mmCIF file of C-alpha atoms and ligand atoms in Angstrom:
data_model
loop_
_atom_site.group_PDB
_atom_site.id
_atom_site.type_symbol
_atom_site.label_atom_id
_atom_site.label_comp_id
_atom_site.label_asym_id
_atom_site.label_seq_id
_atom_site.Cartn_x
_atom_site.Cartn_y
_atom_site.Cartn_z
ATOM 1 C CA MET A 1 52.970 82.412 26.255
ATOM 2 C CA ASN A 2 51.078 84.837 23.885
ATOM 3 C CA PRO A 3 47.903 86.436 24.204
ATOM 4 C CA PRO A 4 44.972 84.452 22.761
ATOM 5 C CA VAL A 5 44.161 84.810 18.791
ATOM 6 C CA THR A 6 40.121 86.057 19.452
ATOM 7 C CA ALA A 7 40.116 88.077 22.473
ATOM 8 C CA GLU A 8 37.083 89.410 21.919
ATOM 9 C CA LEU A 9 35.935 89.718 26.209
ATOM 10 C CA GLU A 10 32.754 87.226 27.600
ATOM 11 C CA PRO A 11 30.089 88.873 27.453
ATOM 12 C CA ARG A 12 28.584 87.917 30.019
ATOM 13 C CA SER A 13 29.143 89.984 33.221
ATOM 14 C CA ALA A 14 29.665 89.241 36.647
ATOM 15 C CA SER A 15 26.487 90.764 37.808
ATOM 16 C CA HIS A 16 24.518 89.253 40.337
ATOM 17 C CA ALA A 17 23.143 86.956 38.119
ATOM 18 C CA ALA A 18 26.309 85.172 37.178
ATOM 19 C CA PRO A 19 26.511 81.531 37.934
ATOM 20 C CA LYS A 20 28.770 80.455 41.315
ATOM 21 C CA PRO A 21 31.134 77.999 41.859
ATOM 22 C CA SER A 22 30.480 75.226 44.427
ATOM 23 C CA ASP A 23 32.139 75.850 47.979
ATOM 24 C CA GLY A 24 33.836 72.061 47.596
ATOM 25 C CA VAL A 25 35.736 73.641 44.206
ATOM 26 C CA LEU A 26 36.686 76.939 45.422
ATOM 27 C CA ASP A 27 37.680 75.184 48.381
ATOM 28 C CA TRP A 28 39.950 72.667 46.516
ATOM 29 C CA ILE A 29 41.462 75.718 43.833
ATOM 30 C CA THR A 30 42.445 77.796 47.212
ATOM 31 C CA ARG A 31 44.221 74.330 48.456
ATOM 32 C CA LEU A 32 46.242 74.112 45.411
ATOM 33 C CA VAL A 33 46.990 78.185 44.703
ATOM 34 C CA LYS A 34 48.381 77.703 48.483
ATOM 35 C CA ILE A 35 50.862 75.458 47.595
ATOM 36 C CA ASP A 36 53.746 77.325 45.556
ATOM 37 C CA THR A 37 54.065 75.452 42.757
ATOM 38 C CA THR A 38 56.623 78.172 40.811
ATOM 39 C CA SER A 39 58.544 75.549 38.309
ATOM 40 C CA ARG A 40 61.889 76.205 39.751
ATOM 41 C CA ASN A 41 60.625 74.237 43.077
ATOM 42 C CA SER A 42 59.331 70.897 43.626
ATOM 43 C CA ASN A 43 55.351 70.512 42.769
ATOM 44 C CA LEU A 44 55.519 67.095 45.039
ATOM 45 C CA GLY A 45 53.707 68.887 47.866
ATOM 46 C CA LEU A 46 50.221 69.471 45.685
ATOM 47 C CA ILE A 47 50.835 65.688 43.774
ATOM 48 C CA GLU A 48 51.158 64.269 47.170
ATOM 49 C CA THR A 49 48.065 66.166 48.690
ATOM 50 C CA VAL A 50 45.867 65.202 45.364
ATOM 51 C CA ARG A 51 47.313 61.651 45.465
ATOM 52 C CA ASP A 52 46.512 61.289 49.488
ATOM 53 C CA HIS A 53 42.970 62.766 48.673
ATOM 54 C CA LEU A 54 42.189 59.919 46.117
ATOM 55 C CA ALA A 55 43.376 58.095 48.455
ATOM 56 C CA ALA A 56 41.359 58.048 50.742
ATOM 57 C CA ALA A 57 38.346 57.638 48.015
ATOM 58 C CA GLY A 58 39.984 54.429 47.144
ATOM 59 C CA LEU A 59 42.044 55.398 44.056
ATOM 60 C CA ALA A 60 45.183 54.685 43.563
ATOM 61 C CA SER A 61 47.813 57.208 41.454
ATOM 62 C CA VAL A 62 50.520 56.756 39.585
ATOM 63 C CA LEU A 63 53.444 58.996 39.795
ATOM 64 C CA SER A 64 56.052 59.643 37.092
ATOM 65 C CA TYR A 65 59.003 61.798 38.491
ATOM 66 C CA ASP A 66 61.543 63.726 36.602
ATOM 67 C CA ALA A 67 65.479 62.773 36.844
ATOM 68 C CA THR A 68 65.665 64.543 40.143
ATOM 69 C CA ARG A 69 62.608 63.115 41.760
ATOM 70 C CA GLN A 70 61.567 66.592 42.895
ATOM 71 C CA LYS A 71 58.862 66.446 40.736
ATOM 72 C CA ALA A 72 56.144 64.068 39.408
ATOM 73 C CA ASN A 73 53.601 63.825 37.068
ATOM 74 C CA LEU A 74 50.688 62.027 38.745
ATOM 75 C CA PHE A 75 47.919 60.005 36.679
ATOM 76 C CA ALA A 76 44.837 58.142 38.008
ATOM 77 C CA THR A 77 41.759 56.422 36.638
ATOM 78 C CA ILE A 78 37.958 56.518 38.078
ATOM 79 C CA ALA A 79 37.391 52.985 36.332
ATOM 80 C CA ALA A 80 34.108 52.496 34.646
ATOM 81 C CA ALA A 81 30.860 50.866 35.816
ATOM 82 C CA ASP A 82 32.470 48.044 34.928
ATOM 83 C CA ASP A 83 35.631 47.964 36.122
ATOM 84 C CA GLY A 84 37.317 48.768 32.622
ATOM 85 C CA THR A 85 40.130 51.413 32.555
ATOM 86 C CA GLN A 86 40.588 51.579 29.051
ATOM 87 C CA GLY A 87 39.617 54.190 26.688
ATOM 88 C CA GLY A 88 37.523 57.058 28.535
ATOM 89 C CA ILE A 89 38.470 60.807 28.467
ATOM 90 C CA VAL A 90 41.410 62.596 30.670
ATOM 91 C CA LEU A 91 41.125 65.751 32.306
ATOM 92 C CA SER A 92 44.367 67.215 31.781
ATOM 93 C CA GLY A 93 46.401 70.015 33.405
ATOM 94 C CA HIS A 94 50.094 71.659 34.579
ATOM 95 C CA THR A 95 50.887 71.928 38.565
ATOM 96 C CA ASP A 96 53.061 74.155 37.722
ATOM 97 C CA VAL A 97 53.230 78.212 37.592
ATOM 98 C CA VAL A 98 55.235 81.063 36.622
ATOM 99 C CA PRO A 99 57.007 83.342 38.844
ATOM 100 C CA VAL A 100 55.804 86.115 40.705
ATOM 101 C CA ASP A 101 59.000 88.068 40.841
ATOM 102 C CA GLY A 102 59.236 91.111 40.307
ATOM 103 C CA GLN A 103 55.633 91.263 40.033
ATOM 104 C CA ASN A 104 53.497 93.818 41.889
ATOM 105 C CA TRP A 105 50.298 92.238 43.398
ATOM 106 C CA ASN A 106 47.828 93.437 45.462
ATOM 107 C CA SER A 107 47.214 90.742 47.749
ATOM 108 C CA ASP A 108 49.726 87.666 48.272
ATOM 109 C CA PRO A 109 49.798 85.411 45.324
ATOM 110 C CA PHE A 110 50.157 82.621 47.542
ATOM 111 C CA ALA A 111 46.760 83.103 49.529
ATOM 112 C CA PRO A 112 44.151 83.351 47.225
ATOM 113 C CA THR A 113 41.899 85.930 47.581
ATOM 114 C CA ILE A 114 37.996 86.962 46.433
ATOM 115 C CA ARG A 115 37.230 90.515 45.507
ATOM 116 C CA ASP A 116 34.531 91.335 43.038
ATOM 117 C CA GLY A 117 33.626 88.112 41.991
ATOM 118 C CA LYS A 118 37.058 87.111 41.244
ATOM 119 C CA LEU A 119 40.014 84.753 42.859
ATOM 120 C CA TYR A 120 42.974 86.462 42.718
ATOM 121 C CA GLY A 121 46.163 84.243 43.394
ATOM 122 C CA ARG A 122 49.036 82.830 41.406
ATOM 123 C CA GLY A 123 47.623 80.165 38.837
ATOM 124 C CA THR A 124 44.311 80.871 39.667
ATOM 125 C CA CYS A 125 43.762 81.037 36.305
ATOM 126 C CA ASP A 126 46.382 78.995 34.781
ATOM 127 C CA MET A 127 45.434 76.270 35.398
ATOM 128 C CA LYS A 128 44.757 75.515 39.058
ATOM 129 C CA GLY A 129 41.026 76.774 38.845
ATOM 130 C CA PHE A 130 40.983 73.771 36.463
ATOM 131 C CA ILE A 131 42.957 71.070 38.307
ATOM 132 C CA GLY A 132 40.900 72.295 41.825
ATOM 133 C CA THR A 133 37.340 72.119 39.840
ATOM 134 C CA ALA A 134 38.196 68.712 38.307
ATOM 135 C CA VAL A 135 39.321 67.220 41.745
ATOM 136 C CA ALA A 136 36.354 68.409 43.468
ATOM 137 C CA LEU A 137 34.162 66.801 41.272
ATOM 138 C CA LEU A 138 35.735 63.304 42.327
ATOM 139 C CA PRO A 139 32.634 62.119 44.118
ATOM 140 C CA ARG A 140 29.983 63.151 41.517
ATOM 141 C CA ILE A 141 32.851 61.112 39.040
ATOM 142 C CA GLN A 142 32.430 58.010 41.661
ATOM 143 C CA ALA A 143 29.291 58.027 41.922
ATOM 144 C CA ALA A 144 27.816 58.189 38.048
ATOM 145 C CA LYS A 145 27.844 54.918 36.920
ATOM 146 C CA LEU A 146 30.096 55.718 33.935
ATOM 147 C CA LYS A 147 30.444 53.469 30.841
ATOM 148 C CA LYS A 148 33.946 54.832 30.218
ATOM 149 C CA PRO A 149 36.500 55.523 32.598
ATOM 150 C CA MET A 150 38.180 58.758 33.503
ATOM 151 C CA HIS A 151 41.225 60.200 34.122
ATOM 152 C CA PHE A 152 43.088 62.449 35.733
ATOM 153 C CA ALA A 153 46.278 63.502 34.543
ATOM 154 C CA LEU A 154 48.542 66.252 36.257
ATOM 155 C CA SER A 155 52.119 67.083 34.529
ATOM 156 C CA TYR A 156 54.840 69.200 35.990
ATOM 157 C CA ASP A 157 57.453 71.727 34.375
ATOM 158 C CA GLU A 158 54.859 72.930 31.338
ATOM 159 C CA GLU A 159 55.611 76.713 31.872
ATOM 160 C CA VAL A 160 59.658 76.082 30.724
ATOM 161 C CA GLY A 161 58.847 73.779 27.899
ATOM 162 C CA CYS A 162 56.011 71.018 28.346
ATOM 163 C CA LEU A 163 58.683 68.654 30.181
ATOM 164 C CA GLY A 164 56.302 66.798 32.667
ATOM 165 C CA ALA A 165 53.874 65.433 30.203
ATOM 166 C CA PRO A 166 56.024 63.095 27.948
ATOM 167 C CA VAL A 167 57.141 61.528 30.465
ATOM 168 C CA LEU A 168 53.659 60.710 31.534
ATOM 169 C CA LEU A 169 52.372 59.931 28.584
ATOM 170 C CA ALA A 170 55.708 57.462 28.201
ATOM 171 C CA ASP A 171 54.318 55.757 31.511
ATOM 172 C CA LEU A 172 50.787 55.224 30.235
ATOM 173 C CA ALA A 173 52.643 53.842 26.815
ATOM 174 C CA LYS A 174 54.617 51.201 28.802
ATOM 175 C CA ARG A 175 51.451 50.169 31.018
ATOM 176 C CA GLY A 176 49.741 49.810 28.309
ATOM 177 C CA ILE A 177 46.745 52.384 29.141
ATOM 178 C CA HIS A 178 44.521 54.168 26.306
ATOM 179 C CA PRO A 179 42.289 56.597 26.830
ATOM 180 C CA GLU A 180 40.751 57.970 24.124
ATOM 181 C CA GLY A 181 40.421 61.603 24.493
ATOM 182 C CA CYS A 182 41.558 63.977 26.678
ATOM 183 C CA VAL A 183 40.450 67.606 27.216
ATOM 184 C CA VAL A 184 43.538 70.057 28.526
ATOM 185 C CA GLY A 185 42.000 72.463 30.905
ATOM 186 C CA GLU A 186 44.371 75.473 29.835
ATOM 187 C CA PRO A 187 42.418 78.979 30.128
ATOM 188 C CA THR A 188 39.885 79.111 27.004
ATOM 189 C CA SER A 189 37.200 81.124 28.669
ATOM 190 C CA MET A 190 35.440 78.003 28.485
ATOM 191 C CA ARG A 191 35.737 78.101 24.493
ATOM 192 C CA VAL A 192 36.759 75.441 22.465
ATOM 193 C CA VAL A 193 40.471 75.771 21.094
ATOM 194 C CA VAL A 194 41.376 73.318 18.461
ATOM 195 C CA ALA A 195 44.300 74.070 17.418
ATOM 196 C CA ASN A 196 47.739 75.587 18.512
ATOM 197 C CA LYS A 197 51.364 76.095 17.010
ATOM 198 C CA GLY A 198 54.067 74.009 17.783
ATOM 199 C CA ILE A 199 57.052 75.588 19.861
ATOM 200 C CA ASN A 200 60.847 75.162 19.090
ATOM 201 C CA PHE A 201 63.115 76.798 21.208
ATOM 202 C CA TYR A 202 66.996 76.271 20.737
ATOM 203 C CA ARG A 203 70.237 77.720 21.961
ATOM 204 C CA CYS A 204 73.212 78.343 19.731
ATOM 205 C CA ARG A 205 77.051 78.233 20.671
ATOM 206 C CA VAL A 206 78.900 79.689 18.357
ATOM 207 C CA HIS A 207 82.696 79.199 19.402
ATOM 208 C CA GLY A 208 85.234 81.206 17.542
ATOM 209 C CA HIS A 209 88.701 81.732 18.258
ATOM 210 C CA ALA A 210 90.693 85.284 19.592
ATOM 211 C CA ALA A 211 92.759 87.331 18.410
ATOM 212 C CA HIS A 212 93.944 91.347 19.372
ATOM 213 C CA SER A 213 91.431 93.069 17.087
ATOM 214 C CA SER A 214 94.312 94.423 15.385
ATOM 215 C CA LEU A 215 94.695 91.039 14.285
ATOM 216 C CA THR A 216 91.162 90.332 12.742
ATOM 217 C CA PRO A 217 92.306 87.474 10.388
ATOM 218 C CA LYS A 218 93.861 85.980 13.004
ATOM 219 C CA GLY A 219 90.511 85.474 15.018
ATOM 220 C CA VAL A 220 87.256 83.522 14.381
ATOM 221 C CA ASN A 221 84.418 86.400 15.040
ATOM 222 C CA ALA A 222 82.251 84.439 17.011
ATOM 223 C CA ILE A 223 79.485 87.232 17.387
ATOM 224 C CA GLU A 224 80.177 88.395 13.319
ATOM 225 C CA TYR A 225 79.284 84.406 12.511
ATOM 226 C CA ALA A 226 76.320 84.762 15.231
ATOM 227 C CA ALA A 227 75.099 87.794 13.393
ATOM 228 C CA ARG A 228 75.223 85.875 9.900
ATOM 229 C CA LEU A 229 73.477 83.210 11.262
ATOM 230 C CA ILE A 230 70.921 85.190 12.676
ATOM 231 C CA GLY A 231 70.554 86.730 9.636
ATOM 232 C CA HIS A 232 69.779 83.606 8.127
ATOM 233 C CA ILE A 233 66.847 82.687 11.089
ATOM 234 C CA HIS A 234 65.248 86.542 9.757
ATOM 235 C CA GLU A 235 65.635 85.230 6.195
ATOM 236 C CA VAL A 236 63.821 81.905 6.712
ATOM 237 C CA ALA A 237 61.153 83.217 8.743
ATOM 238 C CA ASP A 238 60.646 85.933 5.779
ATOM 239 C CA ALA A 239 60.078 83.043 3.462
ATOM 240 C CA LEU A 240 57.239 81.384 5.626
ATOM 241 C CA ARG A 241 55.657 84.636 5.960
ATOM 242 C CA ALA A 242 56.104 85.202 2.175
ATOM 243 C CA GLN A 243 55.145 81.797 1.081
ATOM 244 C CA GLY A 244 53.197 80.007 3.892
ATOM 245 C CA PRO A 245 51.761 77.560 4.440
ATOM 246 C CA PHE A 246 49.062 79.815 6.134
ATOM 247 C CA ASP A 247 45.886 78.965 7.992
ATOM 248 C CA HIS A 248 44.194 82.371 8.778
ATOM 249 C CA ALA A 249 42.378 80.866 11.728
ATOM 250 C CA PHE A 250 45.548 81.776 14.102
ATOM 251 C CA ASP A 251 46.215 85.410 14.678
ATOM 252 C CA VAL A 252 49.697 85.175 12.783
ATOM 253 C CA PRO A 253 48.445 82.862 10.194
ATOM 254 C CA PHE A 254 51.978 81.373 9.265
ATOM 255 C CA THR A 255 54.969 79.630 11.290
ATOM 256 C CA THR A 256 57.105 82.251 13.082
ATOM 257 C CA ALA A 257 60.932 82.409 13.845
ATOM 258 C CA GLN A 258 62.756 84.999 15.944
ATOM 259 C CA THR A 259 66.252 85.561 17.653
ATOM 260 C CA GLY A 260 65.158 86.239 21.529
ATOM 261 C CA THR A 261 68.777 86.407 23.481
ATOM 262 C CA ILE A 262 72.295 86.814 22.153
ATOM 263 C CA ALA A 263 75.630 87.717 24.225
ATOM 264 C CA GLY A 264 79.207 87.119 23.673
ATOM 265 C CA GLY A 265 82.572 89.410 23.822
ATOM 266 C CA VAL A 266 85.153 90.613 26.319
ATOM 267 C CA ALA A 267 86.253 93.656 24.708
ATOM 268 C CA PHE A 268 85.820 96.265 21.770
ATOM 269 C CA ASN A 269 88.810 95.614 21.057
ATOM 270 C CA THR A 270 89.249 91.629 21.081
ATOM 271 C CA VAL A 271 88.248 89.417 18.361
ATOM 272 C CA PRO A 272 85.012 87.312 19.799
ATOM 273 C CA ALA A 273 85.535 83.639 20.788
ATOM 274 C CA HIS A 274 82.054 83.234 22.305
ATOM 275 C CA CYS A 275 78.447 84.098 21.012
ATOM 276 C CA GLU A 276 76.121 82.527 22.100
ATOM 277 C CA PHE A 277 71.904 83.084 21.249
ATOM 278 C CA GLU A 278 68.524 81.992 21.733
ATOM 279 C CA PHE A 279 66.046 81.064 19.144
ATOM 280 C CA GLU A 280 62.279 80.233 18.594
ATOM 281 C CA PHE A 281 59.865 79.133 15.926
ATOM 282 C CA ARG A 282 56.302 78.709 15.993
ATOM 283 C CA ASN A 283 55.380 76.256 13.500
ATOM 284 C CA LEU A 284 51.660 75.868 12.377
ATOM 285 C CA PRO A 285 49.998 72.790 12.523
ATOM 286 C CA GLY A 286 50.914 70.700 9.431
ATOM 287 C CA VAL A 287 54.755 72.428 8.988
ATOM 288 C CA ASP A 288 57.440 70.085 9.726
ATOM 289 C CA SER A 289 59.225 71.165 12.670
ATOM 290 C CA GLY A 290 62.350 69.191 11.744
ATOM 291 C CA GLU A 291 62.797 70.595 8.472
ATOM 292 C CA ILE A 292 63.256 73.849 9.655
ATOM 293 C CA PHE A 293 65.287 73.490 11.882
ATOM 294 C CA ARG A 294 67.465 71.488 9.391
ATOM 295 C CA ARG A 295 67.475 74.504 7.295
ATOM 296 C CA ILE A 296 69.240 76.771 9.859
ATOM 297 C CA GLU A 297 71.734 73.810 10.842
ATOM 298 C CA ASP A 298 72.804 73.509 7.162
ATOM 299 C CA TYR A 299 73.692 76.606 7.168
ATOM 300 C CA ALA A 300 75.371 76.890 9.543
ATOM 301 C CA ARG A 301 77.106 73.162 8.996
ATOM 302 C CA THR A 302 77.729 73.963 5.310
ATOM 303 C CA LYS A 303 78.784 77.088 5.146
ATOM 304 C CA LEU A 304 79.366 79.154 8.228
ATOM 305 C CA VAL A 305 81.856 76.210 10.051
ATOM 306 C CA PRO A 306 83.836 75.250 6.921
ATOM 307 C CA GLU A 307 84.657 79.438 6.331
ATOM 308 C CA MET A 308 85.590 79.482 10.125
ATOM 309 C CA ARG A 309 87.631 76.272 10.512
ATOM 310 C CA THR A 310 90.028 77.840 7.526
ATOM 311 C CA ILE A 311 91.300 79.983 10.000
ATOM 312 C CA ARG A 312 91.002 77.670 13.465
ATOM 313 C CA ALA A 313 90.202 73.466 13.177
ATOM 314 C CA GLU A 314 88.311 73.628 16.563
ATOM 315 C CA ALA A 315 86.235 76.939 15.152
ATOM 316 C CA ASP A 316 82.077 75.204 15.707
ATOM 317 C CA ILE A 317 78.531 75.997 15.854
ATOM 318 C CA VAL A 318 76.643 73.842 18.561
ATOM 319 C CA PHE A 319 72.730 73.839 18.959
ATOM 320 C CA GLU A 320 71.057 72.342 21.996
ATOM 321 C CA ARG A 321 67.284 71.975 21.683
ATOM 322 C CA VAL A 322 66.053 73.482 25.073
ATOM 323 C CA ALA A 323 62.478 72.575 24.634
ATOM 324 C CA THR A 324 59.968 72.053 21.971
ATOM 325 C CA SER A 325 56.248 71.195 22.359
ATOM 326 C CA PRO A 326 54.270 69.880 19.143
ATOM 327 C CA ALA A 327 51.379 71.759 17.153
ATOM 328 C CA PHE A 328 48.206 70.390 17.933
ATOM 329 C CA ASP A 329 45.014 70.215 15.418
ATOM 330 C CA ALA A 330 42.133 68.500 16.786
ATOM 331 C CA GLY A 331 39.873 67.991 13.996
ATOM 332 C CA GLU A 332 36.057 68.761 13.787
ATOM 333 C CA GLY A 333 35.885 65.495 12.854
ATOM 334 C CA ALA A 334 36.808 63.923 15.900
ATOM 335 C CA GLU A 335 34.630 62.876 18.046
ATOM 336 C CA LEU A 336 35.717 64.458 21.137
ATOM 337 C CA THR A 337 35.820 67.869 19.144
ATOM 338 C CA ARG A 338 31.741 67.053 18.532
ATOM 339 C CA LEU A 339 30.871 66.501 21.982
ATOM 340 C CA VAL A 340 33.123 69.279 23.793
ATOM 341 C CA ARG A 341 31.373 71.654 21.325
ATOM 342 C CA ALA A 342 28.093 70.273 21.968
ATOM 343 C CA LEU A 343 28.443 70.252 25.323
ATOM 344 C CA THR A 344 29.691 74.158 25.326
ATOM 345 C CA GLY A 345 27.510 75.417 22.724
ATOM 346 C CA ASP A 346 30.221 76.852 20.927
ATOM 347 C CA ARG A 347 30.964 76.413 17.068
ATOM 348 C CA ASP A 348 33.795 78.844 16.793
ATOM 349 C CA LYS A 349 37.099 77.520 15.099
ATOM 350 C CA ARG A 350 39.333 79.050 17.462
ATOM 351 C CA LYS A 351 43.390 78.202 16.733
ATOM 352 C CA VAL A 352 46.138 79.833 19.434
ATOM 353 C CA ALA A 353 49.954 80.379 19.056
ATOM 354 C CA TYR A 354 50.158 79.716 22.884
ATOM 355 C CA ALA A 355 51.869 75.977 23.678
ATOM 356 C CA THR A 356 49.791 73.751 25.565
ATOM 357 C CA GLU A 357 50.350 69.548 25.959
ATOM 358 C CA ALA A 358 47.206 68.904 23.755
ATOM 359 C CA GLY A 359 49.809 67.817 21.065
ATOM 360 C CA ILE A 360 51.517 65.695 23.004
ATOM 361 C CA PHE A 361 48.280 63.919 24.085
ATOM 362 C CA GLN A 362 47.361 64.049 20.444
ATOM 363 C CA ASN A 363 51.251 62.422 18.897
ATOM 364 C CA ALA A 364 50.257 60.084 21.768
ATOM 365 C CA GLY A 365 47.360 58.753 20.124
ATOM 366 C CA ILE A 366 44.761 60.291 22.097
ATOM 367 C CA ALA A 367 42.499 62.952 20.788
ATOM 368 C CA SER A 368 42.504 66.495 22.532
ATOM 369 C CA VAL A 369 41.044 69.498 22.783
ATOM 370 C CA VAL A 370 41.578 72.318 24.885
ATOM 371 C CA CYS A 371 38.671 74.185 26.871
ATOM 372 C CA GLY A 372 39.304 75.970 30.383
ATOM 373 C CA PRO A 373 38.281 78.360 32.500
ATOM 374 C CA GLY A 374 39.679 81.611 32.968
ATOM 375 C CA ASP A 375 40.984 83.831 30.271
ATOM 376 C CA ILE A 376 44.637 83.761 28.996
ATOM 377 C CA ASP A 377 45.373 87.013 29.003
ATOM 378 C CA GLN A 378 45.256 86.833 33.106
ATOM 379 C CA ALA A 379 47.348 84.252 33.165
ATOM 380 C CA HIS A 380 51.200 85.406 34.539
ATOM 381 C CA LYS A 381 50.050 88.506 35.240
ATOM 382 C CA PRO A 382 50.420 90.186 38.773
ATOM 383 C CA ASP A 383 46.945 89.404 40.221
ATOM 384 C CA GLU A 384 46.167 87.197 37.963
ATOM 385 C CA PHE A 385 42.596 85.706 38.535
ATOM 386 C CA VAL A 386 39.645 83.924 37.378
ATOM 387 C CA ALA A 387 36.239 84.867 37.810
ATOM 388 C CA LEU A 388 34.598 82.875 39.584
ATOM 389 C CA GLU A 389 31.835 82.655 36.892
ATOM 390 C CA GLN A 390 34.221 80.894 34.752
ATOM 391 C CA ILE A 391 34.688 78.470 37.233
ATOM 392 C CA ALA A 392 31.159 77.990 37.558
ATOM 393 C CA ARG A 393 31.011 77.084 34.008
ATOM 394 C CA CYS A 394 33.636 74.753 34.232
ATOM 395 C CA GLU A 395 32.035 72.830 37.298
ATOM 396 C CA ASP A 396 28.782 72.659 34.706
ATOM 397 C CA PHE A 397 31.066 71.668 31.878
ATOM 398 C CA LEU A 398 32.418 69.012 33.549
ATOM 399 C CA GLY A 399 29.097 68.082 35.231
ATOM 400 C CA GLN A 400 27.598 67.847 31.935
ATOM 401 C CA LEU A 401 30.468 65.962 30.634
ATOM 402 C CA ILE A 402 30.218 63.244 33.666
ATOM 403 C CA ARG A 403 26.536 62.715 32.296
ATOM 404 C CA SER A 404 27.607 62.436 28.953
ATOM 405 C CA MET A 405 29.289 59.172 29.586
ATOM 406 C CA VAL A 406 26.905 58.038 31.775
HETATM 407 ZN ZN1 ZN B 1 49.374 77.084 31.591
#
């Protein structure tokens, strides 16, 4: 993830006057952080812990699994006072965390500790702080006579390309469940984020033909064709930068594209048969990501591959879409945007270039906003933390949200 657009420091300090979260909330966050849900691991330990807790309170959870059945999303509905389960608001968070490999921590990342008004541990900020707060408020939600239902949505594999949320939403669609709104509790320092860019991550494999380097006309140099394609991606990026469209509420106000990794070749004196590279582009809301990809693919298909095949018929360029996350734009007129703005008192238009699951909910017809405790700048780093004051503000916000639904 990238740093946020507007990285002002929180004006409040963790002084004695700072609000404190309740013990129940801290207990739940601690419990969740202790379960190592690094994306490469199963998240079932966390999901089953929450499921069992909800079950003890009389709530049924629906789990939707990935193909390995080692990972699951959880969805649960706290019905309205009239037993209604349609509409209402989803509290949404991803359960996975990024690895701690190679990071130098001052305390065990999976044994959360409080120092100087901050709770340290992997995922405290991104985003078990939000999930723990929401789960801890279950008794309050159940005790309130809600006019509309509230839902919990916990997903897997957000950090490796938002893989779980689409499965969760497909399951909701299949079961005919249609929430109205969704608060995605990614760390925003409890401010309202109303848009994020889309992320489109591709791998490209160039299959050329090997030859002794003294016989270059007999080979198809995979690295050179990859380089031409990478040059084309750069030109696409330059055009987007020069011609827009633009949205100056983003720190980088245009759609970006870049190549991130490359590998190929076996020796300086061999025409390389293979080259593989990875590229991504981040589209502004309203910019068609498919059209951008087609500009890249068309160049390979109509210009490079025919040229490669004049030497070797089986030469090819193959694209693999590794991960995508749609752009998100809440719209100021949306009821949920206005509600969350009213509850937080935040009027600023904040748009970010890092991915969230909000676009996936929005594309499923569920109005979304991003608002959660902690600063995104603390996420993914060694000594990740969330300030207790942020957790307290999240607890207060969710309390107000519950009251607004009564
Ligand atoms: Zn996150």
